[in-house]
Amino acid sequence: MVVSSPQWLCFSVPQFRDSVRPSFRQPIHGRIRSKLGALGKRPDLLPEIRQGLLEAGAAVAWEDTVAILSDVAGIESEEAELALAKALEWRAWAICSSAMMRKYMKPKMPDAEAVQGALTWLSEGPLALDGDAIRDAVLNHPEAYLVDPEKAYGMALACAPDKYKDPSDFRARLLNDSSVLGCTFNCAEDGCASECGNCWVSYGMR
């Protein structure tokens, strides 16, 4: 596989690879699997992430976004920070220890208004998620639910297998396994594009 950016250095090291390259393929059993769920339980990364945000001039925006997420999702501030760090790729930035490689990494800046909009859409849009479902989704798959979930929903539904094409069937499946919002590709229809982590075919083979 050819990687188009210098992030190949991080991908080549096992402890970096899984964190730098996002994956939605993590099944959920029950409602909230465990505190911090799929976030990797790495609160030790937060001081470095906060320092990075401070140097980027985004410390205040980060605090505002954390406050909104914590309040709406009903989670602790630290959980909200870890969720945002994964969704906005600051977690991957902190894990990558190479100063040179960090220069090529572009974590997203926090945007309180965008996160508020995403959370509002999750509750008031076609998914109509309740508080428990939002909390589950945010803790386990923040990259799918905190960064333009409406777009992800449209893409996932458009390429979904026939049994999930109907919005009600898709929603029923999502309530059982929130990772399906990350299934935004289907190689059965479009051919392989190295999107296995986000592919419906891979999802069906789990």
Short mmCIF file of C-alpha atoms in Angstrom, two decimals:
data_model
loop_
_atom_site.label_atom_id
_atom_site.label_comp_id
_atom_site.label_asym_id
_atom_site.label_seq_id
_atom_site.Cartn_x
_atom_site.Cartn_y
_atom_site.Cartn_z
CA MET A 1 0.00 0.00 0.00
CA VAL A 2 1.33 3.43 -0.90
CA VAL A 3 0.88 6.14 1.71
CA SER A 4 0.77 9.58 0.17
CA SER A 5 2.10 11.51 3.12
CA PRO A 6 5.14 11.20 5.40
CA GLN A 7 2.87 9.67 8.04
CA TRP A 8 4.26 6.31 6.80
CA LEU A 9 6.79 6.57 9.59
CA CYS A 10 4.04 6.37 12.17
CA PHE A 11 2.15 3.65 10.26
CA SER A 12 5.26 1.48 10.19
CA VAL A 13 5.47 1.35 13.98
CA PRO A 14 2.77 -0.95 15.51
CA GLN A 15 2.02 1.19 18.55
CA PHE A 16 1.45 4.22 16.30
CA ARG A 17 -0.33 2.59 13.37
CA ASP A 18 -3.67 1.77 14.98
CA SER A 19 -3.93 5.18 16.60
CA VAL A 20 -2.98 7.29 13.58
CA ARG A 21 -5.25 5.45 11.16
CA PRO A 22 -8.87 5.64 12.33
CA SER A 23 -11.02 2.53 12.42
CA PHE A 24 -14.72 2.14 13.06
CA ARG A 25 -14.61 -1.66 13.23
CA GLN A 26 -15.09 -2.16 16.93
CA PRO A 27 -18.28 -4.04 17.92
CA ILE A 28 -20.33 -2.83 20.84
CA HIS A 29 -21.96 -5.28 23.22
CA GLY A 30 -24.48 -3.64 25.52
CA ARG A 31 -24.90 0.09 26.03
CA ILE A 32 -21.76 1.64 27.49
CA ARG A 33 -19.03 -1.00 27.37
CA SER A 34 -16.79 0.58 29.98
CA LYS A 35 -15.65 3.96 31.15
CA LEU A 36 -13.82 5.65 28.26
CA GLY A 37 -14.74 2.62 26.09
CA ALA A 38 -12.83 2.60 22.80
CA LEU A 39 -10.90 5.75 23.66
CA GLY A 40 -7.93 3.71 24.75
CA LYS A 41 -7.88 4.87 28.39
CA ARG A 42 -4.99 7.24 27.77
CA PRO A 43 -5.65 10.23 30.04
CA ASP A 44 -1.86 10.48 30.32
CA LEU A 45 -1.88 12.05 26.85
CA LEU A 46 -4.07 14.97 27.87
CA PRO A 47 -1.35 17.31 29.25
CA GLU A 48 0.57 17.07 25.97
CA ILE A 49 -2.60 17.51 23.93
CA ARG A 50 -3.56 20.59 25.94
CA GLN A 51 -0.09 22.04 25.46
CA GLY A 52 -0.31 21.43 21.73
CA LEU A 53 -3.67 23.17 21.58
CA LEU A 54 -2.31 26.07 23.60
CA GLU A 55 0.57 26.50 21.17
CA ALA A 56 -1.91 26.34 18.29
CA GLY A 57 -3.97 29.12 19.86
CA ALA A 58 -6.96 26.82 20.36
CA ALA A 59 -6.98 26.34 24.14
CA VAL A 60 -10.11 28.42 24.75
CA ALA A 61 -11.97 26.81 21.86
CA TRP A 62 -11.00 23.41 23.26
CA GLU A 63 -12.35 24.23 26.71
CA ASP A 64 -15.61 25.56 25.23
CA THR A 65 -16.05 22.46 23.07
CA VAL A 66 -15.28 20.11 25.95
CA ALA A 67 -17.86 21.88 28.11
CA ILE A 68 -20.57 21.50 25.46
CA LEU A 69 -19.79 17.84 24.80
CA SER A 70 -19.62 17.00 28.50
CA ASP A 71 -22.94 18.68 29.17
CA VAL A 72 -24.92 17.34 26.20
CA ALA A 73 -23.52 13.79 26.24
CA GLY A 74 -23.62 13.53 30.03
CA ILE A 75 -19.99 12.50 30.39
CA GLU A 76 -17.11 13.68 32.53
CA SER A 77 -14.84 16.45 31.25
CA GLU A 78 -11.92 14.05 30.91
CA GLU A 79 -14.04 11.65 28.87
CA ALA A 80 -15.11 14.55 26.66
CA GLU A 81 -11.49 15.59 26.15
CA LEU A 82 -10.45 12.07 25.19
CA ALA A 83 -13.38 11.75 22.79
CA LEU A 84 -12.55 15.05 21.11
CA ALA A 85 -8.86 14.19 21.01
CA LYS A 86 -9.63 11.03 19.05
CA ALA A 87 -12.24 12.64 16.80
CA LEU A 88 -10.01 15.61 15.91
CA GLU A 89 -6.84 13.51 15.63
CA TRP A 90 -5.03 15.13 18.55
CA ARG A 91 -4.70 11.72 20.19
CA ALA A 92 -2.77 10.42 17.19
CA TRP A 93 -0.66 13.58 17.24
CA ALA A 94 0.23 13.05 20.91
CA ILE A 95 1.06 9.36 20.44
CA CYS A 96 3.42 10.06 17.56
CA SER A 97 6.66 10.88 19.37
CA SER A 98 8.59 12.11 16.33
CA ALA A 99 8.80 15.91 16.31
CA MET A 100 9.50 15.80 12.59
CA MET A 101 6.41 13.72 11.86
CA ARG A 102 4.20 15.98 13.93
CA LYS A 103 5.02 18.79 11.53
CA TYR A 104 3.21 16.85 8.81
CA MET A 105 0.22 15.90 10.93
CA LYS A 106 -2.77 18.22 10.76
CA PRO A 107 -5.12 17.61 13.71
CA LYS A 108 -8.37 19.51 13.42
CA MET A 109 -9.04 22.60 15.48
CA PRO A 110 -11.89 22.37 18.03
CA ASP A 111 -15.12 24.08 17.00
CA ALA A 112 -17.74 24.32 19.71
CA GLU A 113 -20.46 25.39 17.29
CA ALA A 114 -19.76 22.45 14.96
CA VAL A 115 -19.84 19.93 17.82
CA GLN A 116 -23.04 21.47 19.16
CA GLY A 117 -24.53 21.15 15.69
CA ALA A 118 -23.45 17.52 15.41
CA LEU A 119 -24.98 16.64 18.77
CA THR A 120 -28.20 18.45 17.90
CA TRP A 121 -28.44 16.58 14.60
CA LEU A 122 -27.89 13.25 16.37
CA SER A 123 -30.85 13.89 18.66
CA GLU A 124 -33.18 15.77 16.33
CA GLY A 125 -32.24 14.33 12.94
CA PRO A 126 -33.33 11.03 11.35
CA LEU A 127 -31.39 8.94 13.89
CA ALA A 128 -33.26 10.54 16.81
CA LEU A 129 -30.78 9.21 19.37
CA ASP A 130 -31.58 9.46 23.06
CA GLY A 131 -29.08 10.44 25.72
CA ASP A 132 -27.80 6.91 26.33
CA ALA A 133 -27.28 6.26 22.61
CA ILE A 134 -25.43 9.54 22.13
CA ARG A 135 -23.20 8.81 25.10
CA ASP A 136 -22.45 5.33 23.78
CA ALA A 137 -21.65 6.64 20.31
CA VAL A 138 -19.45 9.48 21.53
CA LEU A 139 -17.45 7.27 23.88
CA ASN A 140 -16.90 4.49 21.35
CA HIS A 141 -16.81 6.15 17.94
CA PRO A 142 -16.23 9.89 18.39
CA GLU A 143 -14.63 10.25 14.97
CA ALA A 144 -17.92 9.24 13.31
CA TYR A 145 -20.31 11.11 15.57
CA LEU A 146 -18.55 14.38 16.37
CA VAL A 147 -17.24 15.30 12.91
CA ASP A 148 -20.13 15.89 10.48
CA PRO A 149 -22.29 12.86 11.36
CA GLU A 150 -24.95 14.05 8.91
CA LYS A 151 -22.51 13.59 6.02
CA ALA A 152 -21.42 10.20 7.36
CA TYR A 153 -25.07 9.14 7.63
CA GLY A 154 -25.77 10.09 4.03
CA MET A 155 -22.72 8.21 2.78
CA ALA A 156 -23.35 5.13 4.91
CA LEU A 157 -27.01 4.90 3.92
CA ALA A 158 -26.25 5.44 0.23
CA CYS A 159 -23.90 2.45 0.04
CA ALA A 160 -25.56 0.23 2.65
CA PRO A 161 -26.53 -3.37 1.78
CA ASP A 162 -30.16 -3.85 0.82
CA LYS A 163 -31.17 -5.02 4.29
CA TYR A 164 -30.06 -1.68 5.75
CA LYS A 165 -31.09 0.62 2.89
CA ASP A 166 -34.30 1.63 4.59
CA PRO A 167 -33.57 4.40 7.12
CA SER A 168 -35.56 2.62 9.82
CA ASP A 169 -33.57 -0.59 9.33
CA PHE A 170 -30.31 1.35 9.33
CA ARG A 171 -31.27 3.10 12.54
CA ALA A 172 -32.25 -0.19 14.20
CA ARG A 173 -28.85 -1.62 13.34
CA LEU A 174 -27.07 1.50 14.55
CA LEU A 175 -28.82 1.32 17.90
CA ASN A 176 -27.41 -2.19 18.26
CA ASP A 177 -23.96 -1.31 16.94
CA SER A 178 -23.03 2.36 16.66
CA SER A 179 -20.00 1.58 14.49
CA VAL A 180 -22.20 1.32 11.37
CA LEU A 181 -22.17 5.10 10.96
CA GLY A 182 -18.55 4.62 9.91
CA CYS A 183 -19.49 2.25 7.07
CA THR A 184 -19.19 4.84 4.36
CA PHE A 185 -17.88 2.59 1.56
CA ASN A 186 -19.01 -0.65 -0.08
CA CYS A 187 -16.46 -2.49 -2.20
CA ALA A 188 -19.19 -4.83 -3.46
CA GLU A 189 -20.53 -1.87 -5.42
CA ASP A 190 -17.47 0.25 -6.11
CA GLY A 191 -14.55 -2.18 -6.03
CA CYS A 192 -11.76 -2.25 -3.48
CA ALA A 193 -10.22 1.10 -2.62
CA SER A 194 -8.30 0.09 0.51
CA GLU A 195 -11.22 1.30 2.64
CA CYS A 196 -11.57 -1.97 4.55
CA GLY A 197 -11.90 -0.20 7.90
CA ASN A 198 -14.97 1.68 6.67
CA CYS A 199 -16.43 -0.92 4.30
CA TRP A 200 -19.79 -2.67 4.59
CA VAL A 201 -18.31 -5.88 3.20
CA SER A 202 -15.69 -5.99 5.95
CA TYR A 203 -18.40 -5.17 8.47
CA GLY A 204 -20.47 -8.13 7.28
CA MET A 205 -17.49 -10.47 7.66
CA ARG A 206 -16.95 -9.69 11.33
#
